[in-house]
mmCIF file of C-alpha atoms in Angstrom:
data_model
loop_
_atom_site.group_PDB
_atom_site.id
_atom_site.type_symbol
_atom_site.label_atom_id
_atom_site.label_comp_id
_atom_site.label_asym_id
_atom_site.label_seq_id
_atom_site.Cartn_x
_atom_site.Cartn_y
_atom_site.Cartn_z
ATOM 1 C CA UNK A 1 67.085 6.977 -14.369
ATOM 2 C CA UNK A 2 64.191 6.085 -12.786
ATOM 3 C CA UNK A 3 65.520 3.874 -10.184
ATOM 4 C CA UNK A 4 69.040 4.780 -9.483
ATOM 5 C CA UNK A 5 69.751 8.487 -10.465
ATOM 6 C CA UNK A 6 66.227 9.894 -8.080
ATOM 7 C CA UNK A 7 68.189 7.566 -4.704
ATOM 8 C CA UNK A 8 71.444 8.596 -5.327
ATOM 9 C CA UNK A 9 70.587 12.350 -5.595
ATOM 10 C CA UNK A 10 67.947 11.362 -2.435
ATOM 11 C CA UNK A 11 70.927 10.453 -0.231
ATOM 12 C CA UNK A 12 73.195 13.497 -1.140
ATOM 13 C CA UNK A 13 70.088 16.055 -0.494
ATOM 14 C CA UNK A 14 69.993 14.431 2.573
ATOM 15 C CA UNK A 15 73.687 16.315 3.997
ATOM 16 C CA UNK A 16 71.509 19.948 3.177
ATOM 17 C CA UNK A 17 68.543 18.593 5.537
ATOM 18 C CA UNK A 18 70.705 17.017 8.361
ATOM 19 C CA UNK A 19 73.815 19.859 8.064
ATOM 20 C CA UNK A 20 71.100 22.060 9.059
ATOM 21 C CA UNK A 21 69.974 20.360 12.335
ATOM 22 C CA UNK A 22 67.134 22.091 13.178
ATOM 23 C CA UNK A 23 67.564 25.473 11.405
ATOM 24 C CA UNK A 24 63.905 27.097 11.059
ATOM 25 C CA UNK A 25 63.399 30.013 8.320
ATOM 26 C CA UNK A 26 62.837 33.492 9.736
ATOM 27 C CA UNK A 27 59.906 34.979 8.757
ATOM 28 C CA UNK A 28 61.845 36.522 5.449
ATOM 29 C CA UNK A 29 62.628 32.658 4.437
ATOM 30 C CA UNK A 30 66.226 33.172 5.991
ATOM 31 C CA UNK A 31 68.081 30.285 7.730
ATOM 32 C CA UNK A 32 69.120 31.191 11.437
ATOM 33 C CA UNK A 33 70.694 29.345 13.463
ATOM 34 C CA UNK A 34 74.145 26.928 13.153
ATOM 35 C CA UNK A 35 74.494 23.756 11.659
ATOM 36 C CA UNK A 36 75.093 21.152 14.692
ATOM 37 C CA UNK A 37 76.311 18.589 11.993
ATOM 38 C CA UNK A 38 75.444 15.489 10.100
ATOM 39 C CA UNK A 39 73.297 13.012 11.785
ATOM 40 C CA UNK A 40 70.316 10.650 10.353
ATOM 41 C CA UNK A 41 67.751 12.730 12.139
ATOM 42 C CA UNK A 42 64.817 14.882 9.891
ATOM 43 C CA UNK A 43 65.113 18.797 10.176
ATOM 44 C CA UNK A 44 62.122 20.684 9.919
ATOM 45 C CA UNK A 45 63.914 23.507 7.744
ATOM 46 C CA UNK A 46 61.937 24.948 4.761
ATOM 47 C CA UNK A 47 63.738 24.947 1.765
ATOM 48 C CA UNK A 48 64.266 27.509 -0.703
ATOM 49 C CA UNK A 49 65.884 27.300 -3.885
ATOM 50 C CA UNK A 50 67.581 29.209 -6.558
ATOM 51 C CA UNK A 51 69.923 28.972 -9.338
ATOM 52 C CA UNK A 52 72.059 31.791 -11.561
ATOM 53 C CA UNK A 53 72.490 30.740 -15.628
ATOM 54 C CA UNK A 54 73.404 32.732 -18.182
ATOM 55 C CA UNK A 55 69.871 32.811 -19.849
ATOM 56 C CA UNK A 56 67.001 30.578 -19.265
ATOM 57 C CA UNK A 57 65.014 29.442 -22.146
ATOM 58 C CA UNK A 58 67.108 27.763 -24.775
ATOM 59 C CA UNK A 59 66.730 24.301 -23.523
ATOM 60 C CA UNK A 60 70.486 24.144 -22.383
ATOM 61 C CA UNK A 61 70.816 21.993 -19.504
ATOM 62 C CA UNK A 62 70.117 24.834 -16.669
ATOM 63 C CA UNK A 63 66.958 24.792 -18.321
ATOM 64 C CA UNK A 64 66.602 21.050 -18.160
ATOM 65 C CA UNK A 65 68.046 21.679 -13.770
ATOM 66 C CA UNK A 66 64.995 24.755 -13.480
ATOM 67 C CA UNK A 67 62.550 22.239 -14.574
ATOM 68 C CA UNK A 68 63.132 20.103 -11.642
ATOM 69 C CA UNK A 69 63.029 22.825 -9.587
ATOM 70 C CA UNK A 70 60.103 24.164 -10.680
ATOM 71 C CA UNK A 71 58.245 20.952 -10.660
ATOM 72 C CA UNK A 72 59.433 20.791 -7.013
ATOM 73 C CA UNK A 73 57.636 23.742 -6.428
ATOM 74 C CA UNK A 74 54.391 23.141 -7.935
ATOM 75 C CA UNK A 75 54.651 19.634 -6.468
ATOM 76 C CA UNK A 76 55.617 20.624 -2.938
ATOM 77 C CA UNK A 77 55.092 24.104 -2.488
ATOM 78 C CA UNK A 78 59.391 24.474 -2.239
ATOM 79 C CA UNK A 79 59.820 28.501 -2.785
ATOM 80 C CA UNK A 80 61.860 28.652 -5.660
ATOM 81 C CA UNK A 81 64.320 31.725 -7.332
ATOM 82 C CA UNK A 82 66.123 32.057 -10.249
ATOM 83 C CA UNK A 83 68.488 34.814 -11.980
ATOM 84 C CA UNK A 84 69.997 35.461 -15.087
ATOM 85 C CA UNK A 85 73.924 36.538 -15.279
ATOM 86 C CA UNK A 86 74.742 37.240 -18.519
ATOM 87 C CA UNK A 87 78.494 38.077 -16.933
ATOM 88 C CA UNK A 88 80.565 35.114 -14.998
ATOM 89 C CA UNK A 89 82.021 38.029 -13.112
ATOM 90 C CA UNK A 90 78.902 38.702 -11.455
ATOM 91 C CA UNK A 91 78.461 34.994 -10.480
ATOM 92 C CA UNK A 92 79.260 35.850 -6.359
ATOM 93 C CA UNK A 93 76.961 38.580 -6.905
ATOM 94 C CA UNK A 94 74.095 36.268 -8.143
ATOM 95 C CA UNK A 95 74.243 33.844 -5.628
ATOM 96 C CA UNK A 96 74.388 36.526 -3.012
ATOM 97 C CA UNK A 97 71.384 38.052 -4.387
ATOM 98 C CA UNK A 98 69.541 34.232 -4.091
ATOM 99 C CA UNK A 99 70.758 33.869 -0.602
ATOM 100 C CA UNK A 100 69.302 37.296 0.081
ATOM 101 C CA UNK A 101 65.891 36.677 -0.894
ATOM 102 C CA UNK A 102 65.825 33.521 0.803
ATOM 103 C CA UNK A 103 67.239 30.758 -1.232
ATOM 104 C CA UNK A 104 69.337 28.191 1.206
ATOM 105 C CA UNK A 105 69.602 25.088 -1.159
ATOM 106 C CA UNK A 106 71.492 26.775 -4.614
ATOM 107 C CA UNK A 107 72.312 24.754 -7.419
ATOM 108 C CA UNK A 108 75.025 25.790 -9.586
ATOM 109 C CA UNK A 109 74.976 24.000 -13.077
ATOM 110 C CA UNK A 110 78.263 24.587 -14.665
ATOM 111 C CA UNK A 111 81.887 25.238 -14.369
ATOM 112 C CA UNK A 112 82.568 28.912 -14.908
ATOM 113 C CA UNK A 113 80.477 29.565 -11.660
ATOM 114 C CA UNK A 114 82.500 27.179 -9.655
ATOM 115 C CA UNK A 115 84.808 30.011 -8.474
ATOM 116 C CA UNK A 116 81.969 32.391 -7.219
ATOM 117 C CA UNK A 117 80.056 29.720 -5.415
ATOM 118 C CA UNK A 118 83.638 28.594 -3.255
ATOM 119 C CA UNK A 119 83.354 32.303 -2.367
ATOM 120 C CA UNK A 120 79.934 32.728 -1.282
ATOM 121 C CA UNK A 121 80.056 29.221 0.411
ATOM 122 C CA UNK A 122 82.648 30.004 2.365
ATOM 123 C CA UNK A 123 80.221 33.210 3.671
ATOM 124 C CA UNK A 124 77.519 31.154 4.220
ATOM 125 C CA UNK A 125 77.996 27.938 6.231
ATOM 126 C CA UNK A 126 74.572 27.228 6.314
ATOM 127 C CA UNK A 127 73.394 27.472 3.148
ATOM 128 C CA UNK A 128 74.138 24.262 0.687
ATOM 129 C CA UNK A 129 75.433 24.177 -3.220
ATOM 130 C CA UNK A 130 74.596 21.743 -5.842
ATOM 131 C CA UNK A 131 77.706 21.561 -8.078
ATOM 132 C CA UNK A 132 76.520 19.512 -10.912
ATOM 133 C CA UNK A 133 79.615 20.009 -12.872
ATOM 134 C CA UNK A 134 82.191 18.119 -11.689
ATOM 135 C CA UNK A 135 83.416 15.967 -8.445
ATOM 136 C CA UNK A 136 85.039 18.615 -5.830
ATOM 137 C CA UNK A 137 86.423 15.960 -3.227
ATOM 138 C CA UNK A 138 88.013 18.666 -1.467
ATOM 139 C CA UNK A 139 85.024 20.976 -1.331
ATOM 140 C CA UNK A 140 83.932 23.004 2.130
ATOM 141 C CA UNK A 141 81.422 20.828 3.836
ATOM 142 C CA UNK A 142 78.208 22.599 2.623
ATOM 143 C CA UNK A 143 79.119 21.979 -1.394
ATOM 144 C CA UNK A 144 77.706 18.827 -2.567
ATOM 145 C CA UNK A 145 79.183 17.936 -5.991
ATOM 146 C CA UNK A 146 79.297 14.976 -8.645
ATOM 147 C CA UNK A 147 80.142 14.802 -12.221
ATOM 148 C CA UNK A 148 78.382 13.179 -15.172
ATOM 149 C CA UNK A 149 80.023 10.797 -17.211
ATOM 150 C CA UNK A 150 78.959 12.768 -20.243
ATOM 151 C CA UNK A 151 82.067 11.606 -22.446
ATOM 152 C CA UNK A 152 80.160 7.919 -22.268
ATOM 153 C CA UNK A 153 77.129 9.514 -24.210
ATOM 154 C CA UNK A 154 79.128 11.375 -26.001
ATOM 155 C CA UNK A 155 80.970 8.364 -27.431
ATOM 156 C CA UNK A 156 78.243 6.867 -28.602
ATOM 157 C CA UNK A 157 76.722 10.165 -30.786
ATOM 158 C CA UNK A 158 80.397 10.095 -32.185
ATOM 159 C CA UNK A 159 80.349 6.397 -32.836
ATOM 160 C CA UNK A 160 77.101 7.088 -34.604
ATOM 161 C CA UNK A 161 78.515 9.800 -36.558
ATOM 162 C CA UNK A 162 81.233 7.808 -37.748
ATOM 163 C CA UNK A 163 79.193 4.963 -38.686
ATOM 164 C CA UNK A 164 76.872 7.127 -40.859
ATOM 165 C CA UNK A 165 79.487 9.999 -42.632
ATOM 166 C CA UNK A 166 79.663 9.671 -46.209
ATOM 167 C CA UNK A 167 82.519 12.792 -46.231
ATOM 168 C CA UNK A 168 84.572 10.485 -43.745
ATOM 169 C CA UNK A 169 84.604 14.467 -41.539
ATOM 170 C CA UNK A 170 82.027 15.338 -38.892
ATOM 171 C CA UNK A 171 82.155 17.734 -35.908
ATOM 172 C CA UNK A 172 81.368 19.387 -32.867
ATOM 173 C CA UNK A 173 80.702 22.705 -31.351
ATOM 174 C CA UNK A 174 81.623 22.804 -27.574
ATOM 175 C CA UNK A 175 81.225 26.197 -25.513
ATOM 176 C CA UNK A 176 84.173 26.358 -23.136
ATOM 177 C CA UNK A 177 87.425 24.431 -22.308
ATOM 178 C CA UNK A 178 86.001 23.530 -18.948
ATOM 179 C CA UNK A 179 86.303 19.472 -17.640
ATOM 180 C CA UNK A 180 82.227 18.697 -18.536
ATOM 181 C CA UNK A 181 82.837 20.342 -22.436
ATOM 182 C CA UNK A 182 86.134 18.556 -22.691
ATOM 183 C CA UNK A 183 84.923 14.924 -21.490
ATOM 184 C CA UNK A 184 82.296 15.608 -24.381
ATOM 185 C CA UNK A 185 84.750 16.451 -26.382
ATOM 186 C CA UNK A 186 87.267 13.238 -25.799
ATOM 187 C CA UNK A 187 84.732 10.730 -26.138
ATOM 188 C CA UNK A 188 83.098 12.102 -29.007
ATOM 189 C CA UNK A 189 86.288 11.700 -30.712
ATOM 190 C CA UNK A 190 87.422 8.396 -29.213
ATOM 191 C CA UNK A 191 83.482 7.232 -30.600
ATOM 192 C CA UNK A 192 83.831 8.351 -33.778
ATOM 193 C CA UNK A 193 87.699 6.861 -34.050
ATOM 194 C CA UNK A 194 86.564 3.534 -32.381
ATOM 195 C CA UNK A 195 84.125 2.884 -35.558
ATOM 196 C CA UNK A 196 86.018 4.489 -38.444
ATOM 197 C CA UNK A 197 89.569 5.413 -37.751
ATOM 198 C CA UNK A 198 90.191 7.019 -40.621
ATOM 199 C CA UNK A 199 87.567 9.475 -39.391
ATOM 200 C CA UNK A 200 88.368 13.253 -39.557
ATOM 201 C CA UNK A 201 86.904 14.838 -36.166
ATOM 202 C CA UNK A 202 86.771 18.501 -36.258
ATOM 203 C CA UNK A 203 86.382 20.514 -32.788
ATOM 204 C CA UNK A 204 86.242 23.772 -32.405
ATOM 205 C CA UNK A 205 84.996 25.915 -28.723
ATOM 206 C CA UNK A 206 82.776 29.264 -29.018
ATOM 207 C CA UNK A 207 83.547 30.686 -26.097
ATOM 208 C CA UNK A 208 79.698 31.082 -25.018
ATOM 209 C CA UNK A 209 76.637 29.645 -23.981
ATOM 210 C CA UNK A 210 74.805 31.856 -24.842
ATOM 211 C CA UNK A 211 75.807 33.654 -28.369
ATOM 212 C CA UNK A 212 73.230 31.788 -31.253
ATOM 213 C CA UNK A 213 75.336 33.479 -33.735
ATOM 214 C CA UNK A 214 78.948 32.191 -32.882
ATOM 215 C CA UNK A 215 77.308 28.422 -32.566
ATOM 216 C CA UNK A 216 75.682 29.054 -36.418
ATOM 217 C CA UNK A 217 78.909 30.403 -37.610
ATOM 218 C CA UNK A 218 81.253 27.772 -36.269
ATOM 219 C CA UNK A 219 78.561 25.122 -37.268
ATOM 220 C CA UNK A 220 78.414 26.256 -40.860
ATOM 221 C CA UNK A 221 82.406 26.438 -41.365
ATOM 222 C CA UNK A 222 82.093 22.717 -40.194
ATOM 223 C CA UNK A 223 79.546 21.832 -43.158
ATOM 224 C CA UNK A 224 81.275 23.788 -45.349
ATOM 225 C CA UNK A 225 84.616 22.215 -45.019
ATOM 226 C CA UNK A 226 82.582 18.715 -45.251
ATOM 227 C CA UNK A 227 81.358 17.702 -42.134
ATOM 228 C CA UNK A 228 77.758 16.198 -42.350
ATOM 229 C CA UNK A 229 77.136 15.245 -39.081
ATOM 230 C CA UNK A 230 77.590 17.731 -36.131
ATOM 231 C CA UNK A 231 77.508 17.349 -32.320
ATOM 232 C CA UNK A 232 76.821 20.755 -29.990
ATOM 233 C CA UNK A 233 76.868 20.977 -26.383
ATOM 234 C CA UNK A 234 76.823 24.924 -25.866
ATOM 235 C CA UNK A 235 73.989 25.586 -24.618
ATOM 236 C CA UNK A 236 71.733 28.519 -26.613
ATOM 237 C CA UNK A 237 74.584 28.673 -28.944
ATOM 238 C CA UNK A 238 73.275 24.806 -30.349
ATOM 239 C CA UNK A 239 70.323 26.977 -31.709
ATOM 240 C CA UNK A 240 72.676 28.211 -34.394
ATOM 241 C CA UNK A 241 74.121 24.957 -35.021
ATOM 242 C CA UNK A 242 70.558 23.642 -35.617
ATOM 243 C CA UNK A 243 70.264 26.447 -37.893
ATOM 244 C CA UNK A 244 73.627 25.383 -40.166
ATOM 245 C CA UNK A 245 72.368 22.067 -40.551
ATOM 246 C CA UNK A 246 69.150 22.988 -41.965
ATOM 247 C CA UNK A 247 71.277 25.085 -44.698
ATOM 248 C CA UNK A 248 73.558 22.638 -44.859
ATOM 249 C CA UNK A 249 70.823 20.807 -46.981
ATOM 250 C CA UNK A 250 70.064 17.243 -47.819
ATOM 251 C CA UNK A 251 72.557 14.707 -46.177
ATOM 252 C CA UNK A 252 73.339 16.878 -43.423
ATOM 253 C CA UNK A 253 72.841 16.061 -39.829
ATOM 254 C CA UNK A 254 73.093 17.001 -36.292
ATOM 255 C CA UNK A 255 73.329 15.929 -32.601
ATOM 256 C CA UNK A 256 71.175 17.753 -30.010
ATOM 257 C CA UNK A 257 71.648 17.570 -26.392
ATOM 258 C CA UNK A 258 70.097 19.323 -23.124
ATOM 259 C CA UNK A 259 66.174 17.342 -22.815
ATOM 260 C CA UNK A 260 66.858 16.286 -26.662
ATOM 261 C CA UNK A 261 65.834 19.630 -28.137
ATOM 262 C CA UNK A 262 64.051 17.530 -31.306
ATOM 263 C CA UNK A 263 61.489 19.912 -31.453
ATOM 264 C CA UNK A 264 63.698 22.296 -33.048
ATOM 265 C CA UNK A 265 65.240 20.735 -35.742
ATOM 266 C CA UNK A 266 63.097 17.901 -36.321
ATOM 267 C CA UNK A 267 64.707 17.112 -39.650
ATOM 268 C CA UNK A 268 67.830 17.344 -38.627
ATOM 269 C CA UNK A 269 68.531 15.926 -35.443
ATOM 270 C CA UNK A 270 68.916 12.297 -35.612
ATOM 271 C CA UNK A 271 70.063 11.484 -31.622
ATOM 272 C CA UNK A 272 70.678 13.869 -28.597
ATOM 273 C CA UNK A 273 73.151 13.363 -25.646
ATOM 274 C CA UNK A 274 70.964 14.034 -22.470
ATOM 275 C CA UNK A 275 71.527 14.045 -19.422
ATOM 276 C CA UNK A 276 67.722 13.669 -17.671
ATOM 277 C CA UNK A 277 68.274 15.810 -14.529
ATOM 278 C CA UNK A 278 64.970 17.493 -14.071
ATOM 279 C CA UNK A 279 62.969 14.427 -12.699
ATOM 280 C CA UNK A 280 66.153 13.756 -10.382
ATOM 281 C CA UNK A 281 66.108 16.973 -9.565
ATOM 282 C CA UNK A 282 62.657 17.044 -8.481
ATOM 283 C CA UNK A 283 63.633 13.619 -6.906
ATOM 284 C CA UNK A 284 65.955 15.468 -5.022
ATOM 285 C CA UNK A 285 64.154 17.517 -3.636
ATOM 286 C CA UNK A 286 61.020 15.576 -3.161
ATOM 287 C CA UNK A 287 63.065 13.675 -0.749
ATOM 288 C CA UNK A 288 65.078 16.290 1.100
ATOM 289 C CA UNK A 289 61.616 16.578 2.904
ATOM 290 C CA UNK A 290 60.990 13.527 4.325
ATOM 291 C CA UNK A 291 64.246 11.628 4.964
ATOM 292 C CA UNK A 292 67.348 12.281 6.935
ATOM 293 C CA UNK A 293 69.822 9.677 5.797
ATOM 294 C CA UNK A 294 72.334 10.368 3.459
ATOM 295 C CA UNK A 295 75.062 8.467 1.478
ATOM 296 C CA UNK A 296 77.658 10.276 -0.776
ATOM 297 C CA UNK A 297 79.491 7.901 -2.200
ATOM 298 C CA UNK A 298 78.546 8.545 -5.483
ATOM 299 C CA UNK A 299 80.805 10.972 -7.755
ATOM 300 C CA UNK A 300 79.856 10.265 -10.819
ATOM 301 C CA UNK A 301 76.630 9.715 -13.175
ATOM 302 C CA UNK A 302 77.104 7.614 -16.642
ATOM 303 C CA UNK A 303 75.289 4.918 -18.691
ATOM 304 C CA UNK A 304 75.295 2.522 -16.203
ATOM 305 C CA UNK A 305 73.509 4.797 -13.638
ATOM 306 C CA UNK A 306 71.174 6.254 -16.777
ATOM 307 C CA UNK A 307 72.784 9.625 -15.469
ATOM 308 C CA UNK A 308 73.379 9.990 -19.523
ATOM 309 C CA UNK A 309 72.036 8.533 -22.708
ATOM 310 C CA UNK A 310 72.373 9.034 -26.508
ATOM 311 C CA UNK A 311 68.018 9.339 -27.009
ATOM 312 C CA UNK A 312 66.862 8.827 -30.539
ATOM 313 C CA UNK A 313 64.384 11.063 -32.710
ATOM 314 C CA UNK A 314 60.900 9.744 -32.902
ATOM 315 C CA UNK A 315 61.354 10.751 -36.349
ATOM 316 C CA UNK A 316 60.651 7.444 -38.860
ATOM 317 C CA UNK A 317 62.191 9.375 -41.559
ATOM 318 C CA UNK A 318 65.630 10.128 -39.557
ATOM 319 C CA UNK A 319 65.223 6.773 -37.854
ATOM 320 C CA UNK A 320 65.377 4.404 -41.432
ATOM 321 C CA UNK A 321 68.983 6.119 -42.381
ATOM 322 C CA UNK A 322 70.689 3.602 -39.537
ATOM 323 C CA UNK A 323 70.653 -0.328 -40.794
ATOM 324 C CA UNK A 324 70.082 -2.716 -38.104
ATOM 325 C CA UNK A 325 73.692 -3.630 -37.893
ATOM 326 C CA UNK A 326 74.271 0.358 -36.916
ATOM 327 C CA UNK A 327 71.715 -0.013 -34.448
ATOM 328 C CA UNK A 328 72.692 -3.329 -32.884
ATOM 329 C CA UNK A 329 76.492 -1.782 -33.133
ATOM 330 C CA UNK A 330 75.267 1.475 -31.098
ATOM 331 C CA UNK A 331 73.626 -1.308 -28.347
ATOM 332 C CA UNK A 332 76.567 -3.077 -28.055
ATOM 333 C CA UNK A 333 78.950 -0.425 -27.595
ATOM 334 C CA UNK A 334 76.464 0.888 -24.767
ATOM 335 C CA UNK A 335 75.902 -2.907 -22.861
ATOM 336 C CA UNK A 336 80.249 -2.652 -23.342
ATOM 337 C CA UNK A 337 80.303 0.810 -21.644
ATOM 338 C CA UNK A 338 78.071 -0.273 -18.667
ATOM 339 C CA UNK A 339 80.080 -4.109 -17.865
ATOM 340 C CA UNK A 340 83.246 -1.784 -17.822
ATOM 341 C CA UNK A 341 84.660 -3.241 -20.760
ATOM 342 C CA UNK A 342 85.057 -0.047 -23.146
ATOM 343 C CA UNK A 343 86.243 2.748 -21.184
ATOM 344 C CA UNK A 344 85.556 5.878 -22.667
ATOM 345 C CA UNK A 345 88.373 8.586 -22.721
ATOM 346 C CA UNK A 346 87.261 11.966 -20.532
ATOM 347 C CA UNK A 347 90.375 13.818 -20.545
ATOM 348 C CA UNK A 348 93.200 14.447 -23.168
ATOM 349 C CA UNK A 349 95.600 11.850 -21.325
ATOM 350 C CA UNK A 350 93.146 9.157 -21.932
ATOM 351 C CA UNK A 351 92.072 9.856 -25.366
ATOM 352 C CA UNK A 352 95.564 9.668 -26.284
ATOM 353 C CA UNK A 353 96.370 6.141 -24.990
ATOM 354 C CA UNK A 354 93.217 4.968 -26.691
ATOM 355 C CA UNK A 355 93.026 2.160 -28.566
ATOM 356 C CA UNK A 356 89.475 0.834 -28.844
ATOM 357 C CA UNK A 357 88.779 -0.268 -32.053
ATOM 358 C CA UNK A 358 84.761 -1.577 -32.969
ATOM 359 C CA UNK A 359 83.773 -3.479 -36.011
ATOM 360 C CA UNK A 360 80.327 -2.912 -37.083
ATOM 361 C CA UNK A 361 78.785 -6.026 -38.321
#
């Protein structure tokens, strides 16, 4: 993380800053002006940022993207706005509202506000998107966009789960059927059938990120039909998953995700899939001030880039349920993932033609 993710998202803030050749802010914080192109050259333009999520707050990863822009503003005085929209219709709306008060560098975090942003970029020319989704290689010239490899992470928490389960069943509670949730989703699986293919896997989507209740109701059907380890990965509704497990008694367990989100469910969560985007996005930004080159030949973020990680609890308690054969099994699989020896599954196709099988010794 610390010494590839911060240059890679360096070069691609560096399109915003040379795109906008010599735009200056207005005295509202407004860009005027046209974008004379991409060169290597430093533009004086004062950025403003903003973002739209469906509630900040829950340690979901917008939460985990605000932090870096707020650091970016304590750090380097960056103006910074943010907005809730409880409603994906209202997603145009939201950005519009950003770009209105200022904002010229807006980062949208997930999927379901891919289809507003293409709108209001195609508006405003000048002003640039972080899609931190997915890859959009055929995106206008003023989105910027990469994916995470978070099926890599993903594989490992379900390798872990697979290892541990004493039912032989453990699950996962995804938010939507977008391509981020669904590469979660495959390599959870392939981890868990990789380890222990007799493995029962149990998925099931809530429909929300932000709905605590749905996430503790689909969570609890999962312990109650024997699952005693579950994954999450929907934002505010993980909160209710957290809360299942902690019913769910002795024996049951849990995955976290966003920054690790330990703190609430000590007991319970054992690992969390991250993905540690606040310091890059501060990196990001950090950057876009003071250099004008810019490479974007990076789509994707996984283990290899430490765009993604399964993080262990600090928790000794949690920590002396894996043997040292687990642990050196979880290592292995991750130095295997980063030589490009184990490729993990993202999509349905892949999952299906899978065929990775791991002995633990």
């Amino acid at each position: 993380m610390k010494k590839i993710i911060p240059l890679m998202l360096c070069t691609v803030t560096a399109i915003f800053l040379t795109a906008c050749g010599g735009q200056k802010a207005d005295s509202n914080g407004t860009n005027s002006g046209v974008a004379e192109g991409k060169t290597e050259e430093k533009a004086d333009t004062q950025l403003v940022t903003g973002m739209i999520a469906y509630a900040f707050g829950t340690q979901s990863f917008a939460d985990d993207v605000l932090a870096g822009l707020v650091q970016a503003k304590e750090e380097l005085g960056i103006p910074h706005y943010e907005l809730e929209i409880a409603d994906v219709s209202e997603t145009a709306s939201g950005f519009r509202t950003l770009i209105q008060q200022g904002a010229n560098f807006v980062v949208a975090s997930s999927a379901e506000y891919c289809d507003g942003m293409l709108e209001v970029a195609g508006e405003y020319p000048d002003v640039y998107f972080l899609y931190l989704a997915e890859y959009l290689p055929d995106s206008p010239a003023n989105v910027i966009s990469f994916e995470y490899r978070e099926n890599e992470a993903a594989f490992l928490a379900g390798a872990l789960g697979g290892m541990k389960t004493k039912s032989n069943k453990i699950g996962a509670v995804l938010a939507m059927s977008e391509p981020l949730q669904l590469r979660y989703q495959y390599g959870y699986m392939a981890g868990a059938k990789a380890v222990n293919p007799d493995c029962e896997v149990m998925i099931t989507f809530t429909n929300s990120y932000a709905d605590t209740n749905i996430g503790y109701e689909h969570a609890n059907a999962m312990y109650s039909q024997g699952c005693d380890f579950v994954g999450c990965y929907s934002g505010a509704c993980n909160l209710g998953v957290f809360q299942a497990a902690e019913e769910a008694g002795d024996g049951n367990y849990c995955f976290g995700a966003a920054n690790g989100q330990f703190d609430k469910s000590y007991e319970k969560i054992i690992a969390s899939v991250v993905k540690p985007v606040n310091e890059a996005i501060a990196a990001l930004l950090r950057d876009a001030q003071s250099t004008g080159k810019f490479d974007t030949s990076i789509s994707s973020l996984g283990i290899k880039e430490e765009g993604v990680k399964l993080l262990f609890t600090d928790n000794e308690n949690l920590l002396s349920l894996l043997t040292e054969e687990e642990k050196k099994a979880i290592e292995d699989l991750s130095a295997r993932i980063v030589s490009g020896e184990l490729k993990v599954p993202g999509t349905e196709a892949d999952f299906n033609s899978f065929s990775y099988t791991y002995e633990v010794k």
